[in-house]
Amino acid sequence: MVVRIEPSILSADFASFAREIERIPSADLVHCDVMDNHFVPNLTFGLPMVQRLAQVSALPLDVHLMIDDPDRWAPGYAEAGAHTVTFHAEAAQDPVATARAIRRAGARAGIALKPATDAGPYLASLGEFDQVLVMTVEPGFGGQSFRSELMDKVREVRAAIGDRDVWLQVDGGIAADTIGTAAAAGADTFVAGSAVFGADDPDAAVQRLRALAQA
């Protein structure tokens, strides 16, 4: 199984994003959490910051939109240089149309599911997406504890993906003691925040997480 590790810049030093990204050369992508203080009760940054990050980052960006009305805003993040744009099923009026618009704008399209959201209604449309993100915490804040009961949903999505080229991502509480559980359930793409940027050597933390997931 191909394992991808995505450190979340939400846990990095906001005053030194470019330097922080340089500390994780072994990472596969950089995870960027965009929050609007409406869909989730937190506010981070928006399109201009992502556009600038795309200009200075040696790693591709996976933008996770925790915002209202992604149908309107998501394609702009693809145009800004994001490699992947993931939006929430709960906020989209037409997830398939939004995914197609993201792809037309030049990025991979991902759909995210909050812990209480049933994956079932979206499984028939998996061919429209490049990534499914199963949230293992409530979106909005970093540092929450991993919820192992959500591994049933991860297994359900993995079974539905089959041999399609769709990444199965998990986000929330991913650390050395939880990544193996998520990998065993079928996840292949892992978002880790404090487990990486809270370490003395963030790149060594990336490598350790990858090894644990592969094991």
XYZ file of C-alpha atoms in Angstrom:
215
model
C 0.000 0.000 0.000
C 1.217 3.481 -0.896
C 1.263 5.601 2.263
C 1.023 9.390 2.141
C 1.784 11.618 5.131
C 0.388 15.147 5.127
C 1.494 17.416 7.971
C -1.164 19.973 8.839
C 0.129 23.498 8.666
C -2.487 24.432 11.257
C 0.013 23.126 13.838
C 2.988 24.986 12.361
C 4.341 28.434 13.207
C 1.992 30.829 11.421
C 4.730 33.464 11.214
C 7.105 31.163 9.341
C 5.094 28.917 7.023
C 7.741 28.735 4.312
C 10.454 27.763 6.791
C 8.155 25.252 8.481
C 7.480 23.516 5.164
C 11.233 23.280 4.584
C 11.446 21.235 7.823
C 9.307 18.396 6.377
C 10.935 17.403 3.060
C 9.855 13.763 3.482
C 6.155 14.682 3.541
C 4.004 13.938 0.511
C 1.760 16.990 0.676
C 1.078 19.895 3.009
C -2.414 19.913 4.498
C -3.996 23.388 4.642
C -7.115 23.818 6.774
C -9.290 26.684 5.556
C -11.976 27.607 8.108
C -14.511 30.426 7.819
C -15.976 30.629 11.368
C -19.359 29.634 9.913
C -19.199 25.991 8.873
C -16.910 25.404 11.844
C -16.422 27.645 14.900
C -12.884 28.664 14.026
C -11.178 31.045 11.604
C -7.849 30.378 9.930
C -6.926 31.768 6.500
C -8.336 31.912 3.006
C -7.574 32.118 -0.676
C -4.749 34.721 -0.675
C -2.757 32.715 1.868
C -3.186 29.465 -0.083
C -2.144 31.226 -3.260
C 1.024 32.489 -1.577
C 1.768 29.095 -0.009
C 1.510 27.475 -3.432
C 4.174 29.903 -4.655
C 6.685 29.174 -1.866
C 6.083 25.513 -1.053
C 8.227 22.803 -2.575
C 5.466 20.341 -1.641
C 1.997 20.159 -3.183
C -0.911 21.529 -1.153
C -3.965 19.582 -0.066
C -6.522 22.244 0.833
C -9.281 21.141 3.215
C -12.183 23.565 2.957
C -14.222 23.786 6.165
C -16.391 26.547 4.771
C -19.942 27.329 3.735
C -20.828 27.357 0.037
C -17.868 25.358 -1.317
C -19.795 25.049 -4.605
C -18.934 28.708 -5.166
C -15.471 28.934 -3.616
C -13.728 25.590 -4.147
C -12.678 26.032 -7.805
C -10.818 29.211 -6.864
C -8.482 27.234 -4.623
C -7.647 24.964 -7.531
C -6.906 28.001 -9.670
C -4.702 29.346 -6.860
C -2.397 26.356 -7.214
C -3.706 23.701 -4.834
C -2.931 20.132 -5.823
C -6.059 18.790 -4.129
C -9.158 20.648 -2.966
C -11.347 18.813 -0.467
C -14.748 20.175 0.510
C -17.360 18.963 2.972
C -20.333 16.972 1.782
C -22.440 18.624 4.493
C -21.805 22.106 3.067
C -22.159 21.398 -0.656
C -25.388 21.742 -2.604
C -24.145 19.568 -5.471
C -21.002 17.596 -4.547
C -20.578 16.010 -7.975
C -20.835 19.329 -9.819
C -18.383 20.912 -7.383
C -15.903 18.055 -7.827
C -16.116 18.411 -11.586
C -15.523 22.166 -11.334
C -12.434 21.582 -9.192
C -11.070 19.129 -11.719
C -11.723 21.526 -14.597
C -9.765 24.145 -12.662
C -6.767 21.808 -12.544
C -6.807 20.123 -9.127
C -7.776 16.778 -7.679
C -11.190 16.798 -6.017
C -11.854 15.410 -2.549
C -14.980 15.041 -0.459
C -14.898 15.146 3.350
C -17.317 13.508 5.787
C -17.828 14.657 9.359
C -17.969 11.927 12.049
C -21.774 11.783 12.109
C -22.187 11.817 8.316
C -23.187 8.513 6.729
C -20.850 7.558 3.910
C -23.547 5.511 2.165
C -25.144 8.269 0.052
C -21.794 9.175 -1.489
C -20.394 5.751 -2.282
C -22.223 5.423 -5.593
C -20.459 8.603 -6.796
C -16.910 7.607 -5.844
C -15.795 7.805 -9.459
C -16.351 11.564 -9.328
C -13.782 12.053 -6.582
C -10.041 11.604 -6.262
C -10.068 11.464 -2.476
C -12.442 10.713 0.384
C -11.608 12.254 3.738
C -13.105 10.542 6.783
C -12.851 12.919 9.723
C -11.835 11.082 12.880
C -12.636 14.135 15.020
C -15.117 16.991 14.719
C -13.643 19.499 12.259
C -12.623 22.912 13.480
C -9.779 22.537 15.959
C -6.483 20.656 16.089
C -5.300 18.531 18.970
C -8.449 16.442 19.426
C -8.381 12.767 20.383
C -8.674 10.077 17.718
C -12.067 8.324 17.655
C -11.440 4.656 16.911
C -15.150 3.886 16.459
C -14.980 5.706 13.120
C -12.775 2.968 11.691
C -15.961 1.132 10.682
C -16.667 4.008 8.299
C -13.103 3.859 6.983
C -13.523 0.140 6.291
C -16.857 0.799 4.559
C -15.333 3.407 2.263
C -12.280 1.239 1.536
C -14.513 -1.650 0.478
C -16.472 0.661 -1.828
C -13.318 2.137 -3.393
C -12.096 -1.277 -4.464
C -9.468 -0.899 -7.184
C -10.348 2.713 -8.058
C -7.584 5.308 -7.881
C -9.191 7.143 -4.965
C -7.162 8.098 -1.913
C -8.706 7.342 1.475
C -7.647 10.011 3.932
C -8.113 10.282 7.695
C -7.723 13.482 9.679
C -7.888 13.951 13.437
C -5.772 12.613 16.261
C -3.313 10.865 13.945
C -0.111 10.105 15.855
C 2.324 7.270 16.460
C -0.180 5.378 18.607
C -3.160 5.721 16.228
C -1.860 5.670 12.651
C -1.524 1.886 12.620
C -5.188 1.488 13.544
C -6.250 3.797 10.721
C -3.973 2.049 8.225
C -5.313 -1.372 9.220
C -8.844 -0.096 8.535
C -7.815 0.845 4.992
C -6.672 4.462 5.081
C -3.673 5.335 2.917
C -3.397 9.106 3.400
C -2.852 10.564 6.872
C -3.097 14.109 8.169
C -0.984 14.776 11.257
C -0.575 18.122 12.960
C 0.966 18.289 16.404
C 2.474 14.804 15.957
C 4.732 16.349 13.303
C 5.169 20.034 14.053
C 5.199 19.423 17.803
C 8.241 17.159 17.447
C 11.828 18.332 17.847
C 12.552 16.945 14.378
C 9.384 17.224 12.263
C 10.832 15.327 9.303
C 11.885 12.409 11.492
C 8.313 12.370 12.809
C 7.009 12.155 9.234
C 9.297 9.216 8.517
C 8.283 7.428 11.701
C 4.581 7.835 10.962
C 5.106 6.460 7.452
C 6.938 3.423 8.802
C 4.237 2.738 11.373
C 1.490 2.966 8.742
C 3.359 0.649 6.393
C 3.923 -1.844 9.181
